[in-house]
PDB file of C-alpha atoms in Angstrom:
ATOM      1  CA  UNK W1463       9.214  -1.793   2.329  1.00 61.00           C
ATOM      2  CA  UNK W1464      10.556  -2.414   5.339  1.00 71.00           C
ATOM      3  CA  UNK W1465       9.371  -5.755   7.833  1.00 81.00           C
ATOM      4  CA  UNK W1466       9.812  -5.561  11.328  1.00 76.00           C
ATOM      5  CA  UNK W1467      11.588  -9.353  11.345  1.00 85.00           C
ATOM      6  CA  UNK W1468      13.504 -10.899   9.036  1.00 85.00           C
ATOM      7  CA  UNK W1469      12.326 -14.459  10.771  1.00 90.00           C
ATOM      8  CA  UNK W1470       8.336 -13.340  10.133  1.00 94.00           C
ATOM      9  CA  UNK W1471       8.666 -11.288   7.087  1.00 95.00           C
ATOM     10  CA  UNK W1472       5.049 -10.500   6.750  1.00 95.00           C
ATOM     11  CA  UNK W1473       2.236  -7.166   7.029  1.00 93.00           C
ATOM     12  CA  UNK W1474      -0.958  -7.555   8.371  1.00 94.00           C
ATOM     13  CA  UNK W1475      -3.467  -5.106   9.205  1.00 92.00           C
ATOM     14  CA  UNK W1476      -6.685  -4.147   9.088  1.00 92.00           C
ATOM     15  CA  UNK W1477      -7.843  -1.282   6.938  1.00 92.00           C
ATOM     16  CA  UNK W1478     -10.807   1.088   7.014  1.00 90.00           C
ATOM     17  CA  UNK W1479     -11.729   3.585   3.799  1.00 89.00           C
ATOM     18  CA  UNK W1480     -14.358   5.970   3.858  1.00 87.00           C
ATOM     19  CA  UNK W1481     -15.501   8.323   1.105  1.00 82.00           C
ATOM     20  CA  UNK W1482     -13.544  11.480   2.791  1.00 74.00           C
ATOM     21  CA  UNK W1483     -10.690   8.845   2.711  1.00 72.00           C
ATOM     22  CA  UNK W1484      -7.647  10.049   0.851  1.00 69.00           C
ATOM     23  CA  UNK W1485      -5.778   6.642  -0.352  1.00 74.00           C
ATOM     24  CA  UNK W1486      -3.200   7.854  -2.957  1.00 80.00           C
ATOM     25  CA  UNK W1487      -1.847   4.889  -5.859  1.00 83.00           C
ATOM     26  CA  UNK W1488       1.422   3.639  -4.258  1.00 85.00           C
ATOM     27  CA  UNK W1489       3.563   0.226  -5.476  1.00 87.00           C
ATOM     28  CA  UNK W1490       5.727  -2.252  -3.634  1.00 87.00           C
ATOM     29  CA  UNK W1491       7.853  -5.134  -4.529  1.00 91.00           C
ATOM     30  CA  UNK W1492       6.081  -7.501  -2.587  1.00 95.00           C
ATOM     31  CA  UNK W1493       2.557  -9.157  -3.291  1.00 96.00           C
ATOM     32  CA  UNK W1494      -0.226  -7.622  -1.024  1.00 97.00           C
ATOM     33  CA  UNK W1495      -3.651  -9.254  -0.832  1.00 98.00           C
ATOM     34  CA  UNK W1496      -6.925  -7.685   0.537  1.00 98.00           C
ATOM     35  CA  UNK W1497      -9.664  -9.367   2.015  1.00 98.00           C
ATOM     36  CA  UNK W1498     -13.083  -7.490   2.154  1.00 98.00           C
ATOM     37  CA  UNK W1499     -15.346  -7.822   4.965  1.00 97.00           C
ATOM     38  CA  UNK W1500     -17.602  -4.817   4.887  1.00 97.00           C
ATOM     39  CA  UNK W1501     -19.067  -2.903   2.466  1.00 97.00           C
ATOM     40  CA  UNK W1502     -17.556  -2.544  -1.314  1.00 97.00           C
ATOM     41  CA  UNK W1503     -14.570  -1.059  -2.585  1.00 95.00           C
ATOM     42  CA  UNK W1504     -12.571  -0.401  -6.224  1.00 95.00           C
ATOM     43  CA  UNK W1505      -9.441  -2.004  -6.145  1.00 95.00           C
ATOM     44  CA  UNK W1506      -6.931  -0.231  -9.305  1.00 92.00           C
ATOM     45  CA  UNK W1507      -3.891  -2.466 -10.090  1.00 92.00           C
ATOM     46  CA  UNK W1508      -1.963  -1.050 -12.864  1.00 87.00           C
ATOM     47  CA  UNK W1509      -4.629  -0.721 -15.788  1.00 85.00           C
ATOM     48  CA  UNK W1510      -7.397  -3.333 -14.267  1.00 91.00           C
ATOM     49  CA  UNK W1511      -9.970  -2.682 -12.073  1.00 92.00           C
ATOM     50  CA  UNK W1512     -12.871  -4.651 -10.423  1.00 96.00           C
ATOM     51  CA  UNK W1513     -15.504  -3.925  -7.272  1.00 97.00           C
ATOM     52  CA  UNK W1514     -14.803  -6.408  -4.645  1.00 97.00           C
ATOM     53  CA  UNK W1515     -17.920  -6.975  -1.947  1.00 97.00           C
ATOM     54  CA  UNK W1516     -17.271  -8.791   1.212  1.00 97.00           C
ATOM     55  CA  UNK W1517     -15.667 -12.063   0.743  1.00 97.00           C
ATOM     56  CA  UNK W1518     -14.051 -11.610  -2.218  1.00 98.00           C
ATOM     57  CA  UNK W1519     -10.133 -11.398  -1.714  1.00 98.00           C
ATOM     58  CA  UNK W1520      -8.074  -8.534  -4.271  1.00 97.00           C
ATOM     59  CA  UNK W1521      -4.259 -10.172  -5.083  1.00 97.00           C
ATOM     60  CA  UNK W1522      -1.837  -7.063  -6.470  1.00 96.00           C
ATOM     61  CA  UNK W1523       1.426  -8.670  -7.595  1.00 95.00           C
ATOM     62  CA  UNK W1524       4.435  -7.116  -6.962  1.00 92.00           C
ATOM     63  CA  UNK W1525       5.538  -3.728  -8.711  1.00 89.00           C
ATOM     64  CA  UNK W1526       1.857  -3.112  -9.614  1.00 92.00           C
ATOM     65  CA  UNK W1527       0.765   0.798  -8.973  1.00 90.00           C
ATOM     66  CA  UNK W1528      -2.773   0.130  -6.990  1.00 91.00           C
ATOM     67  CA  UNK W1529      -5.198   1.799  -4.859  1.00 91.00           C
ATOM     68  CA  UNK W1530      -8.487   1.211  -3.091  1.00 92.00           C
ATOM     69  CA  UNK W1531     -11.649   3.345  -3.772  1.00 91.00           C
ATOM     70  CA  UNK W1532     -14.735   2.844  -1.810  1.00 93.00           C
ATOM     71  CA  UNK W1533     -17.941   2.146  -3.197  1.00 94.00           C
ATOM     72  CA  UNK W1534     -20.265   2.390  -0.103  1.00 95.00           C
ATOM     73  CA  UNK W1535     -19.371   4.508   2.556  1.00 94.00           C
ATOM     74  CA  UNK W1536     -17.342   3.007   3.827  1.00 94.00           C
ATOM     75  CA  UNK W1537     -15.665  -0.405   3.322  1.00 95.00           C
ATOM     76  CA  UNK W1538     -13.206  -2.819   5.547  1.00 96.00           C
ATOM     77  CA  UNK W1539     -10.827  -5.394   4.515  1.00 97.00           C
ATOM     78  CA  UNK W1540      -8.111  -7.236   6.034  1.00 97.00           C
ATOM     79  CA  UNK W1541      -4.334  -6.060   4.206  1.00 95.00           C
ATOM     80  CA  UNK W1542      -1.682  -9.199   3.925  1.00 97.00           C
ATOM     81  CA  UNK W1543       1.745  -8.427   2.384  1.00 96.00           C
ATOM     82  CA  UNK W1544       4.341 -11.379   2.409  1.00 97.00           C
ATOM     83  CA  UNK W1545       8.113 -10.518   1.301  1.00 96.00           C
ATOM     84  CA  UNK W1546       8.537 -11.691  -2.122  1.00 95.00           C
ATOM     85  CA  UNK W1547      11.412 -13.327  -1.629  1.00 95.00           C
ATOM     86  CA  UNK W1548      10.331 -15.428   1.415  1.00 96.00           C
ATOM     87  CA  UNK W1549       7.368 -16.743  -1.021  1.00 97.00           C
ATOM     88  CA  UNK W1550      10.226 -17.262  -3.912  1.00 96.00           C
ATOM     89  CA  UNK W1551      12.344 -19.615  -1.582  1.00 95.00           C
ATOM     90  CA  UNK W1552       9.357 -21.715  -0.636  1.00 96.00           C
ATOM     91  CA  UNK W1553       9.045 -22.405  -4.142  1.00 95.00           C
ATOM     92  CA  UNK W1554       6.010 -19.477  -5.320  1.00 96.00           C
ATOM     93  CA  UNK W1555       7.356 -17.654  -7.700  1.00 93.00           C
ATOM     94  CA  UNK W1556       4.825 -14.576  -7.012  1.00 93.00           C
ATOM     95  CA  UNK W1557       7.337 -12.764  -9.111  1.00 89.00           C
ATOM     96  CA  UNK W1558       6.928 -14.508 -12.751  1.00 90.00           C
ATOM     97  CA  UNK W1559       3.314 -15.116 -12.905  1.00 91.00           C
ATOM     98  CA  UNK W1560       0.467 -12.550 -12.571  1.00 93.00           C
ATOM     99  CA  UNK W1561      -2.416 -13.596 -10.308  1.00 96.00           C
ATOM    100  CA  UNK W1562      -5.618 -12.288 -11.077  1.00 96.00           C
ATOM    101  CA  UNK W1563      -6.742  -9.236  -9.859  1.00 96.00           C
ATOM    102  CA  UNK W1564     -10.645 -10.199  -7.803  1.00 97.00           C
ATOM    103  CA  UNK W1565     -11.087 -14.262  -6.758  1.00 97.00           C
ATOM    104  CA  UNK W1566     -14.222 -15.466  -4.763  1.00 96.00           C
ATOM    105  CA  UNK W1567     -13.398 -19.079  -3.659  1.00 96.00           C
ATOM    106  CA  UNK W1568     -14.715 -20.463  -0.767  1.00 96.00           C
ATOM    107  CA  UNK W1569     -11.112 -22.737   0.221  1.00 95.00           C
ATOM    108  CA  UNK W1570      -9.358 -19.049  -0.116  1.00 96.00           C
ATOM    109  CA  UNK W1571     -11.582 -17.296   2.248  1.00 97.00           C
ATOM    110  CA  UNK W1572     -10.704 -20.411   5.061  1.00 97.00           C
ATOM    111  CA  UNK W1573      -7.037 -20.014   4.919  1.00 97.00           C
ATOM    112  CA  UNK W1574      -7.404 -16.189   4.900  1.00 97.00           C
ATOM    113  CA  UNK W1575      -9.665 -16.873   8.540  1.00 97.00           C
ATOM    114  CA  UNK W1576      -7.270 -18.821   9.388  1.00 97.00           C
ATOM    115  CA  UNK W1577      -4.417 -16.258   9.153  1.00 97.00           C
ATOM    116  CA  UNK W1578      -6.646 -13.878  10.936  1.00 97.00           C
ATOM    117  CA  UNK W1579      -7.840 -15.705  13.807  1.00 97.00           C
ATOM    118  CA  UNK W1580      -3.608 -16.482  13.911  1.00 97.00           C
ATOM    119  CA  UNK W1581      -2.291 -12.920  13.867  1.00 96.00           C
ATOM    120  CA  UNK W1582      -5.457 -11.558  15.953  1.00 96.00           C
ATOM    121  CA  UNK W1583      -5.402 -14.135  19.106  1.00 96.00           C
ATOM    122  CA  UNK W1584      -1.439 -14.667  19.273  1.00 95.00           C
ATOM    123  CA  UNK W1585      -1.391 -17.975  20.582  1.00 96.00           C
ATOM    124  CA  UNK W1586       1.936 -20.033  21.110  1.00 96.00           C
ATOM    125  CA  UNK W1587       3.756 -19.932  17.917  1.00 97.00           C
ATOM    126  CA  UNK W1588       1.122 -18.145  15.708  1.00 97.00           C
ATOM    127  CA  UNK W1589       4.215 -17.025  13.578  1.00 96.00           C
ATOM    128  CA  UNK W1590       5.081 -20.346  12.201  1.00 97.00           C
ATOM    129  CA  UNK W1591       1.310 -21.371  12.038  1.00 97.00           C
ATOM    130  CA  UNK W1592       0.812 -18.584  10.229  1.00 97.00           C
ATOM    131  CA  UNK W1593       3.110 -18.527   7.844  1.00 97.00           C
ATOM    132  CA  UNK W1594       1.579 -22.184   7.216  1.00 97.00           C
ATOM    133  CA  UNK W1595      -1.639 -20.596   6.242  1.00 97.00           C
ATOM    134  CA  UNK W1596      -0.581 -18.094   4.171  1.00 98.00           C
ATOM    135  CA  UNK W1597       1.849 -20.726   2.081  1.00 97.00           C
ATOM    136  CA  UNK W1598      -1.130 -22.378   1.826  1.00 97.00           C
ATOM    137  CA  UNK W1599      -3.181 -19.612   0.008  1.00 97.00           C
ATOM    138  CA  UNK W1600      -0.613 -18.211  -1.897  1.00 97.00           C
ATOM    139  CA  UNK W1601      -0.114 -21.549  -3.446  1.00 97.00           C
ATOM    140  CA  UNK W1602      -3.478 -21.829  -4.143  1.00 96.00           C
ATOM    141  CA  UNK W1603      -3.439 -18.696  -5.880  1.00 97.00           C
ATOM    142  CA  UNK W1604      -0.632 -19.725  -7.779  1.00 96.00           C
ATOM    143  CA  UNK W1605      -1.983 -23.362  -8.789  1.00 95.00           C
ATOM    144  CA  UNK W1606      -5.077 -21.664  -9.879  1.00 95.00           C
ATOM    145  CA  UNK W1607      -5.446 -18.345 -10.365  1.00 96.00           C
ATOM    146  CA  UNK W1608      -2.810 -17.003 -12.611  1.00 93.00           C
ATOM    147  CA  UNK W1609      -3.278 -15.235 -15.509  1.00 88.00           C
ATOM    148  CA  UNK W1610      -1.522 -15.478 -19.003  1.00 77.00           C
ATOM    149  CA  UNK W1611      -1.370 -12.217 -21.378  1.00 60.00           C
ATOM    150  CA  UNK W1612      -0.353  -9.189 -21.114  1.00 55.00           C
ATOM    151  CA  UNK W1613      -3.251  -6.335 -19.750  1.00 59.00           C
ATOM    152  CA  UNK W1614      -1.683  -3.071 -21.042  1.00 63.00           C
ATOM    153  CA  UNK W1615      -0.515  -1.625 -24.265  1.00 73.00           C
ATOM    154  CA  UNK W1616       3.355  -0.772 -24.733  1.00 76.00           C
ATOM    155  CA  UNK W1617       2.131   3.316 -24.392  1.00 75.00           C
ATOM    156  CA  UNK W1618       0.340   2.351 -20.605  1.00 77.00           C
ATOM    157  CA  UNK W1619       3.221  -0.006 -19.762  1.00 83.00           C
ATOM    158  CA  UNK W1620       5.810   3.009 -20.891  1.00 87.00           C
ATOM    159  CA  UNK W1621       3.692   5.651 -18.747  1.00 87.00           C
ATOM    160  CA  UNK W1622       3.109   3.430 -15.558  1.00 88.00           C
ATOM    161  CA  UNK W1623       6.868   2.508 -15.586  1.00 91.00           C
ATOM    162  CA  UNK W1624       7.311   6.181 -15.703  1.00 93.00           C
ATOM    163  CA  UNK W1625       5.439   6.552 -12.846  1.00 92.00           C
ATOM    164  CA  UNK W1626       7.125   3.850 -10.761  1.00 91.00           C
ATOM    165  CA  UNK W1627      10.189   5.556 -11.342  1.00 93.00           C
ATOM    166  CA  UNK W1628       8.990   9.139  -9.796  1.00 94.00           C
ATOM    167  CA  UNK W1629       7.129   7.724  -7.131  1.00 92.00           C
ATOM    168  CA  UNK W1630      10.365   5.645  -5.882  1.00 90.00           C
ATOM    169  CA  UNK W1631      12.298   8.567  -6.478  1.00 93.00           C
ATOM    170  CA  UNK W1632       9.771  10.913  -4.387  1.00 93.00           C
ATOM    171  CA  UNK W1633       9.950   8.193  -1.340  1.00 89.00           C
ATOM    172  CA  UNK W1634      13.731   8.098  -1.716  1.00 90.00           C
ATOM    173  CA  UNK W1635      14.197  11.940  -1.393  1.00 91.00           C
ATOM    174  CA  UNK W1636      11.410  13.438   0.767  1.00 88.00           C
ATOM    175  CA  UNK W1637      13.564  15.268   2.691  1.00 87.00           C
ATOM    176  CA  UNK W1638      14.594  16.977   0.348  1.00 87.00           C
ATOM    177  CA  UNK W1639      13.669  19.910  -1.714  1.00 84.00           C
ATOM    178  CA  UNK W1640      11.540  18.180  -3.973  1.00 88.00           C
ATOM    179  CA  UNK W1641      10.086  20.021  -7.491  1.00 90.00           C
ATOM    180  CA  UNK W1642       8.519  18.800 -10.397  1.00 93.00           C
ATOM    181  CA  UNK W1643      11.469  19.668 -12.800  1.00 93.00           C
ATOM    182  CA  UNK W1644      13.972  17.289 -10.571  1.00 93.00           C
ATOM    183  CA  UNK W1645      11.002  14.509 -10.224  1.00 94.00           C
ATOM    184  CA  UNK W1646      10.772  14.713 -13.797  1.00 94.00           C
ATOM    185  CA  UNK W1647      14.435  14.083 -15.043  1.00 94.00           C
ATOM    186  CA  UNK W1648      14.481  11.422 -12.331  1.00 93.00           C
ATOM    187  CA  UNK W1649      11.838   9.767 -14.723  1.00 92.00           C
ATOM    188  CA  UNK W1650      13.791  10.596 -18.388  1.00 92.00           C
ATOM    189  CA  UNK W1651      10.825  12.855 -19.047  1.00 93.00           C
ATOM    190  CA  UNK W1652       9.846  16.108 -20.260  1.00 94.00           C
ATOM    191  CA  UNK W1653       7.910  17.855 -17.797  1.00 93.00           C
ATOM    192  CA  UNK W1654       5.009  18.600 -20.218  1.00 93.00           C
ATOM    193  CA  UNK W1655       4.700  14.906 -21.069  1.00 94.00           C
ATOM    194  CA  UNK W1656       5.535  13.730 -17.226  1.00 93.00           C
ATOM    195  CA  UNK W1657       3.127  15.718 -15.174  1.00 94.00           C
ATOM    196  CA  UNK W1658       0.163  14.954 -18.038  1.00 92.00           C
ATOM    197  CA  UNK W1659       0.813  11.137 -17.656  1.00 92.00           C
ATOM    198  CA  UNK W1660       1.566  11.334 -13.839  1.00 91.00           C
ATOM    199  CA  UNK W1661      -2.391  12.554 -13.230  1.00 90.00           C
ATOM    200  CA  UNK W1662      -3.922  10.308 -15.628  1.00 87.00           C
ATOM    201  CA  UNK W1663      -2.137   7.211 -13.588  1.00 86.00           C
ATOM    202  CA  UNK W1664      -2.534   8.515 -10.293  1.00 86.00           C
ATOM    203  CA  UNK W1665      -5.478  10.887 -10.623  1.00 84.00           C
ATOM    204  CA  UNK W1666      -2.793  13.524  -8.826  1.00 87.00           C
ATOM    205  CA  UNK W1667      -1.311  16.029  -9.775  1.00 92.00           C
ATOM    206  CA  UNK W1668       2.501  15.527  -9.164  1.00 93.00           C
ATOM    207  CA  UNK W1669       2.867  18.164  -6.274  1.00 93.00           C
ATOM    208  CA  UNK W1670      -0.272  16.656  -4.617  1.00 93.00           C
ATOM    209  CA  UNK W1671       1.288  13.295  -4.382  1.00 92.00           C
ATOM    210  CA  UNK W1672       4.413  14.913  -2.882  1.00 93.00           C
ATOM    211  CA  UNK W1673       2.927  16.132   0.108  1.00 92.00           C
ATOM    212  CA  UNK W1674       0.835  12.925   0.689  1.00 90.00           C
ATOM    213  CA  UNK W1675       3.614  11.071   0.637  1.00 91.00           C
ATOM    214  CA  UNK W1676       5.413  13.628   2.359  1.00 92.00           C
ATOM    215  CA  UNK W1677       2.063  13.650   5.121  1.00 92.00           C
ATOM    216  CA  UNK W1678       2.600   9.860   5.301  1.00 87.00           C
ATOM    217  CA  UNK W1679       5.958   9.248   6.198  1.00 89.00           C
ATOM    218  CA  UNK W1680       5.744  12.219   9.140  1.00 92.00           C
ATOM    219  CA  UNK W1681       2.530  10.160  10.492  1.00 88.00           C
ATOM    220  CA  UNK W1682       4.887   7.110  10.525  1.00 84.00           C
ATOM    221  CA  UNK W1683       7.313   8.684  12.540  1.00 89.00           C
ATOM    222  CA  UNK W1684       4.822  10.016  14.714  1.00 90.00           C
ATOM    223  CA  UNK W1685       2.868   7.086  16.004  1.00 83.00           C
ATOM    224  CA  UNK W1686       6.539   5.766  16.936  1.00 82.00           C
ATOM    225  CA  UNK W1687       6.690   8.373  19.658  1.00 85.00           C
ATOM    226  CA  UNK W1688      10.280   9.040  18.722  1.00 87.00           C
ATOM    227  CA  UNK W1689       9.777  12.032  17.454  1.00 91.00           C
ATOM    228  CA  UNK W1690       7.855  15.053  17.836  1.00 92.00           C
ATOM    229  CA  UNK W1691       5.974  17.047  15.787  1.00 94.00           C
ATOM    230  CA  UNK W1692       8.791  19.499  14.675  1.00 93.00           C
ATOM    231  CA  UNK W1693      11.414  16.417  14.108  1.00 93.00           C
ATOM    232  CA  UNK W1694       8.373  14.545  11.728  1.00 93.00           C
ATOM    233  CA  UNK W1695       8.308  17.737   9.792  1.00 93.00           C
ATOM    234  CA  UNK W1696      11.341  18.612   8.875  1.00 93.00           C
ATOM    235  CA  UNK W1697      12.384  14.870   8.412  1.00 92.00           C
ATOM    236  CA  UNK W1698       9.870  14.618   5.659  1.00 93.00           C
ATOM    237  CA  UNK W1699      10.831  17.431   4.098  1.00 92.00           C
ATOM    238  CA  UNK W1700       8.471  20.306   5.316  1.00 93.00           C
ATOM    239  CA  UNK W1701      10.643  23.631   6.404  1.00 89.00           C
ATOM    240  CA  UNK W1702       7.514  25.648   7.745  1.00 91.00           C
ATOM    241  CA  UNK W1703       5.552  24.265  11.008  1.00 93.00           C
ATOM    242  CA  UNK W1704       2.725  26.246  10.518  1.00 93.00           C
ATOM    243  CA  UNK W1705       1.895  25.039   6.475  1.00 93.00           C
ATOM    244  CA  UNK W1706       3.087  21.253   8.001  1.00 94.00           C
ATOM    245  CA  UNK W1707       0.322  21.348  10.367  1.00 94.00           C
ATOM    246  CA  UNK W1708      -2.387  22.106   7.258  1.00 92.00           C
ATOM    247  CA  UNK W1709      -1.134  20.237   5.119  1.00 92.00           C
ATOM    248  CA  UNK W1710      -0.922  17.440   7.442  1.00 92.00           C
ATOM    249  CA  UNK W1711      -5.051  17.893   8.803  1.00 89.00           C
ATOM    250  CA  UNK W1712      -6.086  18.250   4.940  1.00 87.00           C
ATOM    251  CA  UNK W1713      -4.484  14.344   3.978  1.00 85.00           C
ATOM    252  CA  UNK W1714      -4.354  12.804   6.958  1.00 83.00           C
ATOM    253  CA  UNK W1715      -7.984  14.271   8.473  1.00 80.00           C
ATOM    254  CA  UNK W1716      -6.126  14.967  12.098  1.00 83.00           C
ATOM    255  CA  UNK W1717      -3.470  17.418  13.638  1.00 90.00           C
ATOM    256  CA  UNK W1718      -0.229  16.001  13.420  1.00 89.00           C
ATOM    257  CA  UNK W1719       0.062  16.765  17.312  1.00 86.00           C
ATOM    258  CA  UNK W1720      -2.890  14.285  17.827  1.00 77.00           C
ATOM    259  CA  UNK W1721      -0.874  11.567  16.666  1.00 67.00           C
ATOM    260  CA  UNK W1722       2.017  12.444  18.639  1.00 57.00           C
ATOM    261  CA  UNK W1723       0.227  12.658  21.489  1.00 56.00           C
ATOM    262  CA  UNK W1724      -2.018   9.324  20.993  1.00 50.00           C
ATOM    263  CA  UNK W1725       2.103   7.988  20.788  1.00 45.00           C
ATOM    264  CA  UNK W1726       3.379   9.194  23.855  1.00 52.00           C
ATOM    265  CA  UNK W1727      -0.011   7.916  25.483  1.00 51.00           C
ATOM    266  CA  UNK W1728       0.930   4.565  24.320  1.00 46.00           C
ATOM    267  CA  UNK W1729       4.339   4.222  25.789  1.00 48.00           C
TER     268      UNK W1729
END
């Protein structure tokens, strides 16, 4: 994962899922903390899961697959992912303790306001205020809210390890020709075994996940207004326009042309 500055190295934005949403399991080496504000929602992290309602703030430490599942139609929460090693040099070490998975606490939900109302009205240096804030909760999370034990068996740890290792190997070669055989060497798999324990992670079949991520990375390039809609196909690894531009409406519910269109508007 990529932050746009080294100096601020920090992701925050606001998320809404609806029941026609299609959020796919994805992991990062960073810890990434949701606050809900609206409706409920299923957060997965690795093998735990738990229904957070408004208030209640999700923490998925770093290299843990996870996805979010709405509950009522539709559900909002604020998305905050700080660089691991930013949080490591101030002394958090985010990447040798587990937090748990759902907290309610009243002192977490006032520094997570507080590093809303920062990054939403920009005042003078809202960057190093806050970076304050968030210091502040994640060292309150750490303090008193990690968790000792391991949650999965050696099989669910050997399958979601698996897993790891195909999706980063998906990301790292969308452009390419991409089939399961391939994906599943890249994992030290057979393919029988691999594609079974790739759906009951993910809920996807392998293929499926391919052109999601595939779908995602062109709409990234897209809203950048850099490129247009053939350049966003072909450099995610789609050779046909026409079965792009399906593919493309099925996961990400729009034309592909509407985003690059809503990006040249912008500019």
């Amino acid at each position: 994962m990529a932050f746009p500055e080294e100096e601020f190295p920090v992701i925050f934005h606001y998320d809404v899922l609806r029941k026609d949403t299609e959020f796919f399991m994805h992991w990062q080496d960073n810890p990434e903390f949701l606050y809900f504000t609206e409706g409920e929602g299923e957060v997965v992290s690795d093998t735990q899961r738990v229904r957070c309602k408004p208030g209640d703030i999700a923490c998925v430490n770093p290299a843990h697959l996870h996805s979010v599942e709405p509950v009522t139609p539709e559900c909002r929460y604020y998305c905050l992912i700080v660089e691991r090693e930013y949080l490591e040099r101030q002394g958090l070490p985010v990447g040798d303790i587990r937090l748990k998975l759902k907290v309610s606490d009243s002192m977490l939900r006032e520094y997570f306001d507080q590093v809303v109302r920062e990054m939403l009205e920009r005042e003078p240096y809202y960057k190093t205020a806050a970076k304050a804030r968030i210091l502040g909760l994640v060292s309150c999370l750490c303090r008193h809210y990690a968790e000792n034990g391991a949650v999965s068996t050696p099989a669910q740890n050997r399958r979601l390890s698996m897993v790891k290792t195909a999706i980063r190997y998906i990301q790292e070669h969308l452009s390419e020709g991409l089939d399961i055989e391939a994906i599943s060497a890249a994992a030290g798999f057979s393919k029988y075994y691999f594609c079974r324990g790739f759906k009951e992670i993910t809920g996807r079949t392998v293929m499926d996940y391919v052109n999601f991520a595939r779908c995602s990375h062109a709409r990234r390039l897209l809203i950048t207004g850099r490129y247009n809609v053939t350049e966003a196909a072909q450099r995610s690894g789609f050779e046909n326009l026409s079965y792009f531009t399906r593919t493309y409406k099925r996961y990400m519910g729009a034309l592909p042309s509407r985003e690059d269109t809503a990006a040249n508007r912008q500019r």
